[in-house]
PDB file of C-alpha atoms and ligand atoms in Angstrom:
ATOM      1  CA  UNK H   1       4.034 -22.397  13.161  1.00  0.00           C
ATOM      2  CA  UNK H   2       2.607 -22.147   9.679  1.00  0.00           C
ATOM      3  CA  UNK H   3       1.769 -24.371   6.720  1.00  0.00           C
ATOM      4  CA  UNK H   4       4.582 -25.093   4.312  1.00  0.00           C
ATOM      5  CA  UNK H   5       2.604 -23.948   1.240  1.00  0.00           C
ATOM      6  CA  UNK H   6       1.713 -20.673   2.963  1.00  0.00           C
ATOM      7  CA  UNK H   7       5.332 -20.042   3.932  1.00  0.00           C
ATOM      8  CA  UNK H   8       6.537 -20.665   0.378  1.00  0.00           C
ATOM      9  CA  UNK H   9       3.824 -18.494  -1.167  1.00  0.00           C
ATOM     10  CA  UNK H  10       4.599 -15.788   1.326  1.00  0.00           C
ATOM     11  CA  UNK H  11       8.283 -15.970   0.519  1.00  0.00           C
ATOM     12  CA  UNK H  12       7.527 -15.341  -3.160  1.00  0.00           C
ATOM     13  CA  UNK H  13       7.775 -18.872  -4.607  1.00  0.00           C
ATOM     14  CA  UNK H  14       4.458 -18.585  -6.457  1.00  0.00           C
ATOM     15  CA  UNK H  15       0.771 -19.070  -5.896  1.00  0.00           C
ATOM     16  CA  UNK H  16      -0.485 -21.757  -3.532  1.00  0.00           C
ATOM     17  CA  UNK H  17      -1.059 -23.940  -6.621  1.00  0.00           C
ATOM     18  CA  UNK H  18       2.465 -23.331  -7.896  1.00  0.00           C
ATOM     19  CA  UNK H  19       4.112 -24.092  -4.570  1.00  0.00           C
ATOM     20  CA  UNK H  20       2.056 -27.272  -4.215  1.00  0.00           C
ATOM     21  CA  UNK H  21       3.528 -28.334  -7.575  1.00  0.00           C
ATOM     22  CA  UNK H  22       7.057 -27.663  -6.262  1.00  0.00           C
ATOM     23  CA  UNK H  23       6.350 -29.853  -3.240  1.00  0.00           C
ATOM     24  CA  UNK H  24       4.871 -32.605  -5.418  1.00  0.00           C
ATOM     25  CA  UNK H  25       7.959 -32.477  -7.632  1.00  0.00           C
ATOM     26  CA  UNK H  26      10.048 -33.120  -4.460  1.00  0.00           C
ATOM     27  CA  UNK H  27      11.945 -29.872  -4.911  1.00  0.00           C
ATOM     28  CA  UNK H  28      11.214 -28.730  -1.362  1.00  0.00           C
ATOM     29  CA  UNK H  29      13.009 -30.000   1.717  1.00  0.00           C
ATOM     30  CA  UNK H  30      12.524 -29.314   5.417  1.00  0.00           C
ATOM     31  CA  UNK H  31      15.560 -29.825   7.637  1.00  0.00           C
ATOM     32  CA  UNK H  32      17.186 -31.891   4.914  1.00  0.00           C
ATOM     33  CA  UNK H  33      14.271 -34.280   4.248  1.00  0.00           C
ATOM     34  CA  UNK H  34      12.010 -34.005   1.199  1.00  0.00           C
ATOM     35  CA  UNK H  35       8.713 -32.366   2.120  1.00  0.00           C
ATOM     36  CA  UNK H  36       5.796 -34.647   1.387  1.00  0.00           C
ATOM     37  CA  UNK H  37       2.771 -32.527   2.246  1.00  0.00           C
ATOM     38  CA  UNK H  38       1.817 -28.928   1.532  1.00  0.00           C
ATOM     39  CA  UNK H  39       0.009 -28.918   4.892  1.00  0.00           C
ATOM     40  CA  UNK H  40       3.195 -29.764   6.806  1.00  0.00           C
ATOM     41  CA  UNK H  41       3.535 -27.426   9.790  1.00  0.00           C
ATOM     42  CA  UNK H  42       6.751 -25.427   9.788  1.00  0.00           C
ATOM     43  CA  UNK H  43       8.421 -23.569  12.603  1.00  0.00           C
ATOM     44  CA  UNK H  44       9.273 -20.519  10.520  1.00  0.00           C
ATOM     45  CA  UNK H  45      11.936 -19.370  12.937  1.00  0.00           C
ATOM     46  CA  UNK H  46      13.893 -22.620  13.320  1.00  0.00           C
ATOM     47  CA  UNK H  47      13.174 -25.077  10.508  1.00  0.00           C
ATOM     48  CA  UNK H  48      15.398 -24.876   7.433  1.00  0.00           C
ATOM     49  CA  UNK H  49      13.288 -24.966   4.277  1.00  0.00           C
ATOM     50  CA  UNK H  50      15.016 -25.263   0.916  1.00  0.00           C
ATOM     51  CA  UNK H  51      13.710 -25.075  -2.635  1.00  0.00           C
ATOM     52  CA  UNK H  52      15.915 -26.849  -5.111  1.00  0.00           C
ATOM     53  CA  UNK H  53      18.677 -26.827  -2.508  1.00  0.00           C
ATOM     54  CA  UNK H  54      18.460 -23.044  -1.855  1.00  0.00           C
ATOM     55  CA  UNK H  55      17.427 -21.950   1.647  1.00  0.00           C
ATOM     56  CA  UNK H  56      14.177 -19.967   1.707  1.00  0.00           C
ATOM     57  CA  UNK H  57      14.580 -16.517   3.195  1.00  0.00           C
ATOM     58  CA  UNK H  58      11.448 -16.055   5.217  1.00  0.00           C
ATOM     59  CA  UNK H  59      10.620 -12.772   6.891  1.00  0.00           C
ATOM     60  CA  UNK H  60       7.673 -12.588   9.225  1.00  0.00           C
ATOM     61  CA  UNK H  61       6.681  -9.187   7.943  1.00  0.00           C
ATOM     62  CA  UNK H  62       6.594  -8.324   4.271  1.00  0.00           C
ATOM     63  CA  UNK H  63       6.256  -4.898   2.679  1.00  0.00           C
ATOM     64  CA  UNK H  64       5.228  -4.066  -0.835  1.00  0.00           C
ATOM     65  CA  UNK H  65       4.847  -0.820  -2.724  1.00  0.00           C
ATOM     66  CA  UNK H  66       2.292  -0.874  -5.509  1.00  0.00           C
ATOM     67  CA  UNK H  67       1.520   1.651  -8.210  1.00  0.00           C
ATOM     68  CA  UNK H  68      -2.249   1.316  -7.952  1.00  0.00           C
ATOM     69  CA  UNK H  69      -4.218   1.549 -11.179  1.00  0.00           C
ATOM     70  CA  UNK H  70      -7.595   3.278 -11.401  1.00  0.00           C
ATOM     71  CA  UNK H  71     -10.587   0.933 -11.338  1.00  0.00           C
ATOM     72  CA  UNK H  72      -9.256  -1.160  -8.451  1.00  0.00           C
ATOM     73  CA  UNK H  73     -10.378  -0.825  -4.853  1.00  0.00           C
ATOM     74  CA  UNK H  74      -8.138  -0.908  -1.786  1.00  0.00           C
ATOM     75  CA  UNK H  75      -9.663  -3.899  -0.040  1.00  0.00           C
ATOM     76  CA  UNK H  76      -8.875  -7.568   0.405  1.00  0.00           C
ATOM     77  CA  UNK H  77     -12.033  -8.843  -1.250  1.00  0.00           C
ATOM     78  CA  UNK H  78     -15.098  -7.383  -2.928  1.00  0.00           C
ATOM     79  CA  UNK H  79     -18.079  -8.927  -4.685  1.00  0.00           C
ATOM     80  CA  UNK H  80     -18.375  -6.216  -7.335  1.00  0.00           C
ATOM     81  CA  UNK H  81     -14.979  -4.674  -8.021  1.00  0.00           C
ATOM     82  CA  UNK H  82     -11.480  -5.830  -8.713  1.00  0.00           C
ATOM     83  CA  UNK H  83      -9.448  -5.355  -5.539  1.00  0.00           C
ATOM     84  CA  UNK H  84      -5.834  -4.500  -5.054  1.00  0.00           C
ATOM     85  CA  UNK H  85      -5.248  -7.927  -3.514  1.00  0.00           C
ATOM     86  CA  UNK H  86      -6.514  -9.605  -6.707  1.00  0.00           C
ATOM     87  CA  UNK H  87      -3.198  -8.407  -8.173  1.00  0.00           C
ATOM     88  CA  UNK H  88      -1.316 -10.519  -5.644  1.00  0.00           C
ATOM     89  CA  UNK H  89      -2.378 -14.062  -6.330  1.00  0.00           C
ATOM     90  CA  UNK H  90       0.751 -15.135  -4.472  1.00  0.00           C
ATOM     91  CA  UNK H  91      -0.616 -13.632  -1.288  1.00  0.00           C
ATOM     92  CA  UNK H  92      -4.171 -14.920  -1.449  1.00  0.00           C
ATOM     93  CA  UNK H  93      -4.903 -16.608   1.854  1.00  0.00           C
ATOM     94  CA  UNK H  94      -2.041 -14.823   3.586  1.00  0.00           C
ATOM     95  CA  UNK H  95      -2.339 -11.956   6.027  1.00  0.00           C
ATOM     96  CA  UNK H  96      -1.216  -9.182   3.637  1.00  0.00           C
ATOM     97  CA  UNK H  97      -3.484  -6.139   3.393  1.00  0.00           C
ATOM     98  CA  UNK H  98      -3.406  -2.606   1.964  1.00  0.00           C
ATOM     99  CA  UNK H  99      -2.527   0.082   4.506  1.00  0.00           C
ATOM    100  CA  UNK H 100      -5.235   2.707   4.165  1.00  0.00           C
ATOM    101  CA  UNK H 101      -7.372   3.390   1.138  1.00  0.00           C
ATOM    102  CA  UNK H 102      -7.228   5.255  -2.096  1.00  0.00           C
ATOM    103  CA  UNK H 103     -10.469   5.859  -4.009  1.00  0.00           C
ATOM    104  CA  UNK H 104     -11.282   3.548  -6.896  1.00  0.00           C
ATOM    105  CA  UNK H 105     -10.302   6.223  -9.432  1.00  0.00           C
ATOM    106  CA  UNK H 106      -7.108   7.322  -7.627  1.00  0.00           C
ATOM    107  CA  UNK H 107      -3.760   6.012  -8.841  1.00  0.00           C
ATOM    108  CA  UNK H 108      -0.400   5.870  -7.137  1.00  0.00           C
ATOM    109  CA  UNK H 109       1.401   4.618  -4.087  1.00  0.00           C
ATOM    110  CA  UNK H 110      -0.209   1.987  -1.899  1.00  0.00           C
ATOM    111  CA  UNK H 111       1.668   0.165   0.839  1.00  0.00           C
ATOM    112  CA  UNK H 112       0.738  -3.484   1.371  1.00  0.00           C
ATOM    113  CA  UNK H 113       2.030  -5.340   4.402  1.00  0.00           C
ATOM    114  CA  UNK H 114       1.162  -7.809   7.130  1.00  0.00           C
ATOM    115  CA  UNK H 115       2.297  -5.867  10.186  1.00  0.00           C
ATOM    116  CA  UNK H 116      -0.965  -4.709  11.750  1.00  0.00           C
ATOM    117  CA  UNK H 117       0.742  -2.745  14.517  1.00  0.00           C
ATOM    118  CA  UNK H 118       2.845  -0.740  12.075  1.00  0.00           C
ATOM    119  CA  UNK H 119      -0.173  -0.125   9.825  1.00  0.00           C
ATOM    120  CA  UNK H 120      -2.129   1.161  12.792  1.00  0.00           C
ATOM    121  CA  UNK H 121       0.712   3.540  13.651  1.00  0.00           C
ATOM    122  CA  UNK H 122       1.012   4.803  10.070  1.00  0.00           C
ATOM    123  CA  UNK H 123      -2.711   5.507   9.871  1.00  0.00           C
ATOM    124  CA  UNK H 124      -3.154   7.011  13.310  1.00  0.00           C
ATOM    125  CA  UNK H 125      -3.616  10.818  13.223  1.00  0.00           C
ATOM    126  CA  UNK H 126      -1.303  11.004  16.267  1.00  0.00           C
ATOM    127  CA  UNK H 127       1.715  10.180  14.131  1.00  0.00           C
ATOM    128  CA  UNK H 128       1.126  12.814  11.432  1.00  0.00           C
ATOM    129  CA  UNK H 129       2.222  10.706   8.485  1.00  0.00           C
ATOM    130  CA  UNK H 130       1.837  13.149   5.629  1.00  0.00           C
ATOM    131  CA  UNK H 131       0.712  12.172   2.161  1.00  0.00           C
ATOM    132  CA  UNK H 132       1.579  13.919  -1.068  1.00  0.00           C
ATOM    133  CA  UNK H 133      -0.766  13.903  -4.057  1.00  0.00           C
ATOM    134  CA  UNK H 134      -0.557  15.119  -7.620  1.00  0.00           C
ATOM    135  CA  UNK H 135      -3.892  16.802  -8.143  1.00  0.00           C
ATOM    136  CA  UNK H 136      -5.250  17.654 -11.588  1.00  0.00           C
ATOM    137  CA  UNK H 137      -8.060  20.184 -11.503  1.00  0.00           C
ATOM    138  CA  UNK H 138     -11.053  20.994 -13.614  1.00  0.00           C
ATOM    139  CA  UNK H 139     -10.492  24.755 -13.429  1.00  0.00           C
ATOM    140  CA  UNK H 140      -7.332  26.855 -13.145  1.00  0.00           C
ATOM    141  CA  UNK H 141      -6.440  27.329  -9.508  1.00  0.00           C
ATOM    142  CA  UNK H 142      -6.051  30.885  -8.204  1.00  0.00           C
ATOM    143  CA  UNK H 143      -4.264  32.499  -5.269  1.00  0.00           C
ATOM    144  CA  UNK H 144      -7.408  32.690  -3.180  1.00  0.00           C
ATOM    145  CA  UNK H 145      -7.991  28.933  -3.515  1.00  0.00           C
ATOM    146  CA  UNK H 146      -4.330  28.204  -2.725  1.00  0.00           C
ATOM    147  CA  UNK H 147      -4.451  30.397   0.372  1.00  0.00           C
ATOM    148  CA  UNK H 148      -7.551  28.572   1.605  1.00  0.00           C
ATOM    149  CA  UNK H 149      -5.797  25.215   1.164  1.00  0.00           C
ATOM    150  CA  UNK H 150      -2.842  26.398   3.211  1.00  0.00           C
ATOM    151  CA  UNK H 151      -5.089  27.368   6.123  1.00  0.00           C
ATOM    152  CA  UNK H 152      -7.342  25.145   8.271  1.00  0.00           C
ATOM    153  CA  UNK H 153     -10.243  24.271   5.990  1.00  0.00           C
ATOM    154  CA  UNK H 154     -13.680  23.391   7.348  1.00  0.00           C
ATOM    155  CA  UNK H 155     -14.985  20.286   5.567  1.00  0.00           C
ATOM    156  CA  UNK H 156     -18.137  20.024   7.693  1.00  0.00           C
ATOM    157  CA  UNK H 157     -17.237  16.949   9.738  1.00  0.00           C
ATOM    158  CA  UNK H 158     -13.674  18.067  10.457  1.00  0.00           C
ATOM    159  CA  UNK H 159     -11.219  20.910   9.987  1.00  0.00           C
ATOM    160  CA  UNK H 160      -8.066  20.082   8.053  1.00  0.00           C
ATOM    161  CA  UNK H 161      -4.544  20.853   9.160  1.00  0.00           C
ATOM    162  CA  UNK H 162      -3.047  23.457   6.828  1.00  0.00           C
ATOM    163  CA  UNK H 163      -1.894  21.730   3.638  1.00  0.00           C
ATOM    164  CA  UNK H 164       1.292  22.487   1.726  1.00  0.00           C
ATOM    165  CA  UNK H 165       1.184  22.901  -1.995  1.00  0.00           C
ATOM    166  CA  UNK H 166       3.390  23.350  -5.017  1.00  0.00           C
ATOM    167  CA  UNK H 167       1.904  24.693  -8.232  1.00  0.00           C
ATOM    168  CA  UNK H 168       2.907  22.607 -11.252  1.00  0.00           C
ATOM    169  CA  UNK H 169       0.633  24.331 -13.774  1.00  0.00           C
ATOM    170  CA  UNK H 170      -2.576  26.353 -13.580  1.00  0.00           C
ATOM    171  CA  UNK H 171      -4.629  23.139 -13.346  1.00  0.00           C
ATOM    172  CA  UNK H 172      -2.164  20.881 -11.531  1.00  0.00           C
ATOM    173  CA  UNK H 173      -0.730  21.078  -8.028  1.00  0.00           C
ATOM    174  CA  UNK H 174       1.148  18.883  -5.614  1.00  0.00           C
ATOM    175  CA  UNK H 175      -0.651  18.824  -2.292  1.00  0.00           C
ATOM    176  CA  UNK H 176       0.632  17.504   1.037  1.00  0.00           C
ATOM    177  CA  UNK H 177      -1.989  16.686   3.655  1.00  0.00           C
ATOM    178  CA  UNK H 178      -1.596  15.398   7.203  1.00  0.00           C
ATOM    179  CA  UNK H 179      -4.795  13.419   7.584  1.00  0.00           C
ATOM    180  CA  UNK H 180      -6.210  10.744   5.355  1.00  0.00           C
ATOM    181  CA  UNK H 181      -9.943  11.226   5.650  1.00  0.00           C
ATOM    182  CA  UNK H 182     -12.401   9.725   3.190  1.00  0.00           C
ATOM    183  CA  UNK H 183     -12.234  11.609  -0.164  1.00  0.00           C
ATOM    184  CA  UNK H 184     -10.208  14.292   1.610  1.00  0.00           C
ATOM    185  CA  UNK H 185      -8.420  15.833  -1.365  1.00  0.00           C
ATOM    186  CA  UNK H 186     -11.565  15.827  -3.504  1.00  0.00           C
ATOM    187  CA  UNK H 187     -13.533  17.405  -0.659  1.00  0.00           C
ATOM    188  CA  UNK H 188     -10.835  20.030  -0.077  1.00  0.00           C
ATOM    189  CA  UNK H 189     -10.928  21.012  -3.733  1.00  0.00           C
ATOM    190  CA  UNK H 190     -14.721  21.194  -3.712  1.00  0.00           C
ATOM    191  CA  UNK H 191     -14.530  23.369  -0.609  1.00  0.00           C
ATOM    192  CA  UNK H 192     -12.412  25.904  -2.516  1.00  0.00           C
ATOM    193  CA  UNK H 193     -14.766  25.741  -5.511  1.00  0.00           C
ATOM    194  CA  UNK H 194     -12.721  23.492  -7.757  1.00  0.00           C
ATOM    195  CA  UNK H 195     -12.927  19.823  -8.770  1.00  0.00           C
ATOM    196  CA  UNK H 196     -10.417  16.991  -8.977  1.00  0.00           C
ATOM    197  CA  UNK H 197     -10.262  15.344 -12.394  1.00  0.00           C
ATOM    198  CA  UNK H 198      -7.287  13.056 -11.692  1.00  0.00           C
ATOM    199  CA  UNK H 199      -5.530  12.135  -8.470  1.00  0.00           C
ATOM    200  CA  UNK H 200      -2.304  10.262  -7.875  1.00  0.00           C
ATOM    201  CA  UNK H 201      -0.541   9.598  -4.569  1.00  0.00           C
ATOM    202  CA  UNK H 202       3.177  10.255  -4.862  1.00  0.00           C
ATOM    203  CA  UNK H 203       4.294   9.809  -1.265  1.00  0.00           C
ATOM    204  CA  UNK H 204       3.123   8.183   1.942  1.00  0.00           C
ATOM    205  CA  UNK H 205       5.256   9.385   4.871  1.00  0.00           C
ATOM    206  CA  UNK H 206       8.854   8.540   3.968  1.00  0.00           C
ATOM    207  CA  UNK H 207       7.827   6.226   1.115  1.00  0.00           C
ATOM    208  CA  UNK H 208       8.132   7.719  -2.362  1.00  0.00           C
ATOM    209  CA  UNK H 209       6.406   6.093  -5.330  1.00  0.00           C
ATOM    210  CA  UNK H 210       9.131   4.392  -7.368  1.00  0.00           C
ATOM    211  CA  UNK H 211       8.911   6.052 -10.783  1.00  0.00           C
ATOM    212  CA  UNK H 212      10.185   2.888 -12.483  1.00  0.00           C
ATOM    213  CA  UNK H 213       6.962   1.113 -11.467  1.00  0.00           C
ATOM    214  CA  UNK H 214       4.405   1.248 -14.253  1.00  0.00           C
ATOM    215  CA  UNK H 215       0.749   1.515 -13.261  1.00  0.00           C
ATOM    216  CA  UNK H 216      -0.247  -1.886 -11.825  1.00  0.00           C
ATOM    217  CA  UNK H 217       3.334  -2.936 -11.018  1.00  0.00           C
ATOM    218  CA  UNK H 218       4.759  -3.558  -7.547  1.00  0.00           C
ATOM    219  CA  UNK H 219       7.954  -4.381  -5.747  1.00  0.00           C
ATOM    220  CA  UNK H 220       9.140  -5.271  -2.264  1.00  0.00           C
ATOM    221  CA  UNK H 221      10.369  -2.375  -0.135  1.00  0.00           C
ATOM    222  CA  UNK H 222      14.086  -2.044   0.362  1.00  0.00           C
ATOM    223  CA  UNK H 223      15.581  -2.457   3.805  1.00  0.00           C
ATOM    224  CA  UNK H 224      16.047   1.308   4.173  1.00  0.00           C
ATOM    225  CA  UNK H 225      12.443   2.025   3.136  1.00  0.00           C
ATOM    226  CA  UNK H 226      11.197  -0.467   5.731  1.00  0.00           C
ATOM    227  CA  UNK H 227      13.451   1.033   8.383  1.00  0.00           C
ATOM    228  CA  UNK H 228      12.142   4.520   7.582  1.00  0.00           C
ATOM    229  CA  UNK H 229       8.572   3.310   8.229  1.00  0.00           C
ATOM    230  CA  UNK H 230       9.536   1.816  11.597  1.00  0.00           C
ATOM    231  CA  UNK H 231      11.409   5.011  12.487  1.00  0.00           C
ATOM    232  CA  UNK H 232       8.173   7.044  12.436  1.00  0.00           C
ATOM    233  CA  UNK H 233       7.502   8.167  15.975  1.00  0.00           C
TER     234      UNK H 233
HETATM  235  N1  LIG B   1      -8.148  12.030  -1.226  1.00  0.00           N
HETATM  236  C1  LIG B   1      -9.151  11.681  -2.046  1.00  0.00           C
HETATM  237  O1  LIG B   1     -10.078  12.455  -2.272  1.00  0.00           O
HETATM  238  N2  LIG B   1      -9.091  10.486  -2.636  1.00  0.00           N
HETATM  239  C2  LIG B   1      -8.076   9.593  -2.435  1.00  0.00           C
HETATM  240  O2  LIG B   1      -8.080   8.510  -3.013  1.00  0.00           O
HETATM  241  C3  LIG B   1      -7.051   9.976  -1.577  1.00  0.00           C
HETATM  242  C4  LIG B   1      -7.105  11.199  -0.973  1.00  0.00           C
END
């Protein structure tokens, strides 16, 4: 069971305030009768909720891909910084959360969902969900540095799995890592005597950042993208 306003917000009908206005305007019905209260408890699996006569498609789990901007932190709430969830007014008060973290200055693909079990699986080292980053470097990268990246690299508190790389220019590479430790890419570059000046995540497991999403934009995952996440063993 869940509140009607939460269900509508979750299904993309607007912020809590906006969906309350829909209910007040008598545009929402539950099992054929006009809904009178935003607090009304709904059985999300059996009740038929309509907005302006159109049935609401409600899915228990929701999945969003966001092109994270720099300057925003991957958290639900923070007293000092703008958070990624501040971009989703619609989902405030729902159970959506970012899966894993990118640093405040890192841009790129972030998955946001409300399936805790799946998120746990995607983040667990057991499942080897690789992540691909575009890494811009302070200094030109040389063969010795590239070789070190492609071998286990001792970062002090752990040893990385060998990373894969593709050289895009002398100061820009694509790097694929298996783990997702705190500041991992920046620490790897420091360990080979270089420095990250810009970092963008391009891929998270099977999910590829949609290049039609401008920085700060988001969209729901397609059915096949969602299925690919659940297919990870
Ligand atoms: N590695 C980093 O150093 N920072 C990120 O945000 C992601 C991976």
